[in-house]
Amino acid sequence: MRPPVAASRTVAPSSSSRRADPLQVPQGVKTMSSTITALFDNRADAEAAKARLKSARVDADHVHLHDKSSTGYKDSGYSTHQDRGFWDSIKNAFVPDEDRHTYEEGVRRGGVLLTADVDDDCVDEAVKVLEGANTVDIDDRSSQWKSSGWDYAGAGAGLSAMSGTDRTDRTDLGEREEVIPIVEEQLVVGKRDVNRGGVRVRSYVTEKPVHEQIRLRNEQINVERRTVDQPLSAADSDAFRERTIDMTATGEEAVVGKTARVVEEVVVSKTATENVEDVSDTVRRTDVEIDRDTDVETRTDGTFGTTGKKPL
């Protein structure tokens, strides 16, 4: 599965227009850089991605957008190594034929292709910025097109028929040179937030009956008439005076009151942990095998041996 944003590595000379580093690269010394490519459904998304790339302070040169108005665009057919179409303006992009043709099909269907030259130490950051900018998943989109009738196999057959002439041939003063680009994929691992589940805590009020006992005191007035037979004493000289006796009875009744107290707390919180996960995948690389005849004189730049069969 290819990532939505692809990067191809190339050796490019350092440019004075790039951001100055604490350790200056001597003039003429070549540094490693990569060309990243990303497809968008419309120009608005592509322009927004370009702005995000610049605002992220990524050391990126030659950020370009390619659509139907770009020089070299074709309404039909696909680019070859001789006729590169609008790829001719992207000097350092070495993209496999199928990926290149898929991007061309995306542009033909109204999409916009973004390309940018990025130093190798900034590639991961640039890819992360673009992956969060509504980029098109090339594998998924290619599958959708094929399921709806896109005949890429027919285009591939035409490419196979031209395989003998697709490589760049140059004849100058009797010399012939054939160029085979060495393409290498890089594994880009990113991360995204996913939902791992959650918890909901809800509080509500319930009522329950309670029963308490209390001792109450009540008074009662008793009126009793008793028979008495005794002589009247001197102290009772005013016995024939009218008198009134008032007596009041009191009692107690229960009074209900309520008080509220905090008896418990429910605390909801979350903690974050980090772990290192190993991600394994495969990347592709173009290898070249050289088979030389021992009686043929050859000239090398020190990369290959003079005879034998060796992979590049």
Coordinates of C-alpha atoms in Angstrom, one line a residue:
M1 CA 0.0 0.0 0.0
R2 CA 1.5 3.3 -1.1
P3 CA 1.2 6.3 1.2
P4 CA -1.0 9.2 -0.1
V5 CA 2.2 11.3 -0.3
A6 CA 5.1 9.8 -2.2
A7 CA 8.8 10.8 -2.1
S8 CA 11.5 10.0 -4.6
R9 CA 15.2 10.6 -3.7
T10 CA 17.6 12.4 -6.0
V11 CA 21.0 14.1 -5.6
A12 CA 20.6 17.9 -6.2
P13 CA 23.1 20.7 -5.8
S14 CA 22.6 22.9 -2.8
S15 CA 20.8 26.2 -3.6
S16 CA 21.5 29.6 -2.2
S17 CA 17.7 30.2 -2.1
R18 CA 17.3 27.6 0.6
R19 CA 17.2 28.4 4.2
A20 CA 20.6 28.9 5.7
D21 CA 21.8 26.2 8.1
P22 CA 24.2 26.6 11.1
L23 CA 26.7 24.5 9.2
Q24 CA 27.0 25.9 5.7
V25 CA 27.3 23.4 2.8
P26 CA 30.4 24.4 0.7
Q27 CA 29.6 25.7 -2.7
G28 CA 29.5 22.9 -5.3
V29 CA 29.0 20.1 -2.7
K30 CA 25.9 18.0 -3.6
T31 CA 23.3 17.2 -0.9
M32 CA 20.5 14.6 -0.9
S33 CA 17.0 15.8 -1.5
S34 CA 13.7 14.3 -2.4
T35 CA 10.8 15.3 -4.5
I36 CA 7.4 14.7 -2.8
T37 CA 4.2 14.3 -4.8
A38 CA 0.6 14.5 -3.6
L39 CA -2.7 14.5 -5.5
F40 CA -5.7 16.6 -4.5
D41 CA -9.3 16.5 -5.8
N42 CA -9.4 20.3 -6.4
R43 CA -7.2 23.3 -6.6
A44 CA -8.5 24.8 -3.4
D45 CA -7.2 21.8 -1.4
A46 CA -3.9 21.9 -3.3
E47 CA -3.5 25.6 -2.6
A48 CA -4.3 25.1 1.1
A49 CA -1.7 22.3 1.2
K50 CA 0.9 24.5 -0.4
A51 CA 0.2 27.2 2.2
R52 CA 0.4 24.7 5.0
L53 CA 3.7 23.5 3.7
K54 CA 5.1 27.0 3.7
S55 CA 3.7 27.9 7.1
A56 CA 5.2 24.8 8.6
R57 CA 8.6 26.3 7.8
V58 CA 9.6 23.2 5.9
D59 CA 12.8 23.7 3.8
A60 CA 11.0 23.1 0.5
D61 CA 12.0 24.5 -2.9
H62 CA 10.2 24.5 -6.2
V63 CA 6.7 23.9 -4.8
H64 CA 4.5 23.6 -7.9
L65 CA 0.9 22.8 -8.7
H66 CA 0.0 20.9 -12.0
D67 CA -3.4 20.7 -13.6
K68 CA -5.0 20.7 -17.0
S69 CA -3.6 24.2 -17.7
S70 CA 0.0 23.1 -17.1
T71 CA 2.5 22.9 -20.0
G72 CA 2.7 19.4 -21.3
Y73 CA -0.7 18.2 -20.2
K74 CA -2.4 15.6 -22.5
D75 CA -6.1 14.9 -22.9
S76 CA -5.3 11.3 -23.9
G77 CA -2.4 8.9 -23.6
Y78 CA 0.3 8.8 -21.0
S79 CA 3.8 10.1 -20.6
T80 CA 6.9 8.1 -21.6
H81 CA 10.6 8.5 -20.9
Q82 CA 10.9 10.3 -24.2
D83 CA 7.7 12.4 -24.0
R84 CA 7.5 13.2 -20.3
G85 CA 4.5 15.6 -20.6
F86 CA 4.2 18.0 -17.6
W87 CA 6.7 15.8 -15.7
D88 CA 9.4 17.5 -17.9
S89 CA 9.2 20.5 -15.6
I90 CA 9.8 18.3 -12.5
K91 CA 13.5 17.5 -13.1
N92 CA 14.2 15.5 -9.9
A93 CA 11.0 13.3 -9.8
F94 CA 11.7 9.6 -10.5
V95 CA 8.3 8.0 -10.2
P96 CA 7.4 4.5 -11.3
D97 CA 5.5 4.3 -14.5
E98 CA 2.2 3.1 -12.9
D99 CA 2.3 5.8 -10.2
R100 CA 3.1 8.5 -12.8
H101 CA 0.3 7.5 -15.0
T102 CA -2.1 7.3 -12.1
Y103 CA -1.2 10.9 -11.2
E104 CA -1.8 11.9 -14.8
E105 CA -5.2 10.2 -14.8
G106 CA -6.0 12.1 -11.6
V107 CA -5.2 15.4 -13.2
R108 CA -7.2 14.4 -16.3
R109 CA -10.2 13.8 -14.0
G110 CA -10.0 17.3 -12.6
G111 CA -7.4 16.8 -9.8
V112 CA -4.3 18.9 -9.0
L113 CA -0.8 17.5 -8.5
L114 CA 1.5 19.1 -6.0
T115 CA 5.3 18.6 -6.2
A116 CA 8.0 20.0 -4.0
D117 CA 11.8 19.5 -3.7
V118 CA 12.6 18.8 0.0
D119 CA 15.9 18.2 1.8
D120 CA 16.0 14.6 3.2
D121 CA 16.0 15.8 6.8
C122 CA 12.7 17.6 6.2
V123 CA 10.9 14.9 4.2
D124 CA 9.1 13.3 7.2
E125 CA 7.8 16.7 8.4
A126 CA 6.7 17.7 4.9
V127 CA 4.9 14.3 4.3
K128 CA 3.2 14.7 7.7
V129 CA 2.0 18.2 6.8
L130 CA 0.6 17.0 3.4
E131 CA -1.0 13.9 4.7
G132 CA -3.2 16.1 6.9
A133 CA -4.3 18.2 4.0
N134 CA -7.0 16.1 2.2
T135 CA -4.6 14.3 0.0
V136 CA -5.9 11.5 -2.3
D137 CA -5.1 7.9 -1.5
I138 CA -3.6 6.8 -4.9
D139 CA -4.1 3.1 -4.3
D140 CA -7.8 3.5 -3.3
R141 CA -8.5 5.9 -6.1
S142 CA -6.8 3.8 -8.7
S143 CA -8.9 0.8 -7.6
Q144 CA -12.1 2.8 -7.9
W145 CA -11.2 4.0 -11.4
K146 CA -10.3 0.4 -12.5
S147 CA -13.6 -0.9 -11.1
S148 CA -15.5 1.7 -13.0
G149 CA -13.8 0.9 -16.3
W150 CA -10.4 2.6 -16.4
D151 CA -8.4 0.5 -18.9
Y152 CA -4.9 1.0 -17.5
A153 CA -3.9 -2.4 -18.8
G154 CA -4.4 -1.0 -22.3
A155 CA -2.1 1.9 -21.6
G156 CA 0.4 -0.5 -20.1
A157 CA 0.3 -2.6 -23.3
G158 CA 1.2 0.5 -25.3
L159 CA 4.0 1.2 -22.9
S160 CA 5.4 -2.3 -23.2
A161 CA 5.4 -2.0 -27.0
M162 CA 7.6 1.1 -26.6
S163 CA 9.9 -0.4 -24.0
G164 CA 12.8 -0.6 -26.4
T165 CA 12.6 3.1 -27.1
D166 CA 11.4 4.5 -23.8
R167 CA 14.9 4.9 -22.4
T168 CA 16.5 8.1 -23.3
D169 CA 18.8 7.6 -26.3
R170 CA 21.3 10.3 -27.2
T171 CA 23.7 10.2 -30.1
D172 CA 26.5 12.8 -30.1
L173 CA 29.6 12.4 -32.2
G174 CA 29.1 8.6 -32.5
E175 CA 28.5 8.1 -28.8
R176 CA 25.3 6.4 -27.4
E177 CA 24.0 6.7 -23.9
E178 CA 21.0 4.9 -22.4
V179 CA 19.8 6.0 -19.0
I180 CA 18.0 3.8 -16.5
P181 CA 16.7 5.7 -13.4
I182 CA 17.3 4.1 -10.1
V183 CA 14.2 4.4 -8.0
E184 CA 14.0 3.7 -4.3
E185 CA 11.0 3.9 -2.0
Q186 CA 11.1 5.2 1.5
L187 CA 8.9 4.0 4.3
V188 CA 7.0 6.9 6.0
V189 CA 5.3 6.0 9.3
G190 CA 2.8 8.5 10.7
K191 CA 0.1 8.4 13.4
R192 CA -3.5 9.4 13.9
D193 CA -6.0 9.6 16.7
V194 CA -8.5 6.8 17.1
N195 CA -11.4 6.3 19.5
R196 CA -10.6 3.8 22.2
G197 CA -13.9 4.0 24.0
G198 CA -15.0 6.2 26.8
V199 CA -17.1 6.5 30.0
R200 CA -20.2 8.6 30.9
V201 CA -21.0 9.4 34.5
R202 CA -24.5 10.8 35.2
S203 CA -25.8 12.0 38.5
Y204 CA -29.5 12.0 39.5
V205 CA -31.7 12.4 42.6
T206 CA -33.6 9.5 44.2
E207 CA -35.8 9.4 47.3
K208 CA -36.0 6.7 50.0
P209 CA -38.2 6.5 53.1
V210 CA -36.5 6.7 56.5
H211 CA -37.9 5.9 59.9
E212 CA -36.7 7.5 63.2
Q213 CA -38.1 7.3 66.8
I214 CA -38.4 10.2 69.3
R215 CA -39.8 10.3 72.9
L216 CA -42.5 13.0 73.3
R217 CA -43.8 14.4 76.7
N218 CA -47.5 15.3 77.0
E219 CA -49.3 16.7 80.1
Q220 CA -52.9 15.9 81.0
I221 CA -55.2 17.8 83.4
N222 CA -57.3 15.8 85.8
V223 CA -60.2 17.2 87.7
E224 CA -61.3 15.1 90.7
R225 CA -64.0 15.7 93.2
R226 CA -63.5 14.2 96.6
T227 CA -65.8 13.9 99.7
V228 CA -64.4 15.7 102.8
D229 CA -65.9 15.9 106.3
Q230 CA -63.9 18.1 108.7
P231 CA -64.4 21.3 110.6
L232 CA -63.5 24.6 109.1
S233 CA -60.2 25.9 110.5
A234 CA -59.2 29.5 111.2
A235 CA -57.2 29.6 108.1
D236 CA -60.3 28.9 106.1
S237 CA -62.0 32.0 107.2
D238 CA -62.5 33.1 103.7
A239 CA -63.9 29.8 102.6
F240 CA -67.0 31.5 101.3
R241 CA -65.0 33.6 98.8
E242 CA -65.4 32.9 95.1
R243 CA -62.3 31.4 93.5
T244 CA -61.1 30.5 90.0
I245 CA -58.2 28.1 89.3
D246 CA -56.5 28.1 85.8
M247 CA -54.2 25.3 84.8
T248 CA -52.7 24.7 81.4
A249 CA -51.6 21.4 80.0
T250 CA -48.6 21.3 77.6
G251 CA -47.2 18.6 75.3
E252 CA -44.4 17.9 72.7
E253 CA -44.8 17.2 69.0
A254 CA -42.2 16.0 66.5
V255 CA -40.6 18.6 64.2
V256 CA -38.9 17.4 61.0
G257 CA -36.0 19.2 59.5
K258 CA -33.3 18.2 57.0
T259 CA -29.6 19.0 56.5
A260 CA -27.5 18.0 53.5
R261 CA -23.9 16.8 53.8
V262 CA -21.4 15.6 51.2
V263 CA -20.7 11.9 52.0
E264 CA -18.9 10.8 48.8
E265 CA -17.2 12.1 45.7
V266 CA -17.0 10.6 42.2
V267 CA -13.9 11.8 40.3
V268 CA -13.6 11.3 36.5
S269 CA -10.2 11.7 35.0
K270 CA -7.9 10.2 32.3
T271 CA -4.2 9.5 32.0
A272 CA -2.1 9.0 28.9
T273 CA 0.7 6.5 28.3
E274 CA 3.1 6.1 25.5
N275 CA 4.5 3.0 24.0
V276 CA 6.8 2.2 21.1
E277 CA 5.3 0.0 18.3
D278 CA 7.3 -1.7 15.6
V279 CA 6.0 -1.1 12.1
S280 CA 7.2 -3.4 9.4
D281 CA 6.6 -3.2 5.6
T282 CA 8.4 -3.6 2.4
V283 CA 9.8 -0.9 0.1
R284 CA 10.9 -1.3 -3.5
R285 CA 14.1 -0.3 -5.1
T286 CA 15.4 -0.6 -8.7
D287 CA 18.5 -2.8 -8.9
V288 CA 20.7 -2.9 -12.0
E289 CA 22.7 -6.0 -13.0
I290 CA 25.7 -5.4 -15.2
D291 CA 26.9 -8.2 -17.5
R292 CA 30.2 -7.4 -19.3
D293 CA 32.1 -9.3 -21.9
T294 CA 35.8 -9.6 -20.8
D295 CA 37.1 -8.6 -24.3
V296 CA 35.1 -5.4 -24.4
E297 CA 36.8 -2.3 -23.3
T298 CA 34.6 -0.2 -20.9
R299 CA 35.0 3.0 -19.0
T300 CA 33.6 3.3 -15.5
D301 CA 33.4 6.1 -12.8
G302 CA 34.7 3.8 -10.1
T303 CA 31.3 2.5 -9.1
F304 CA 31.4 -0.8 -11.1
G305 CA 34.0 -3.5 -11.7
T306 CA 35.5 -4.0 -15.2
T307 CA 34.3 -7.5 -15.7
G308 CA 31.8 -10.0 -14.2
K309 CA 28.1 -9.6 -13.2
K310 CA 27.4 -7.3 -10.3
P311 CA 24.2 -5.7 -9.0
L312 CA 24.0 -2.0 -8.5

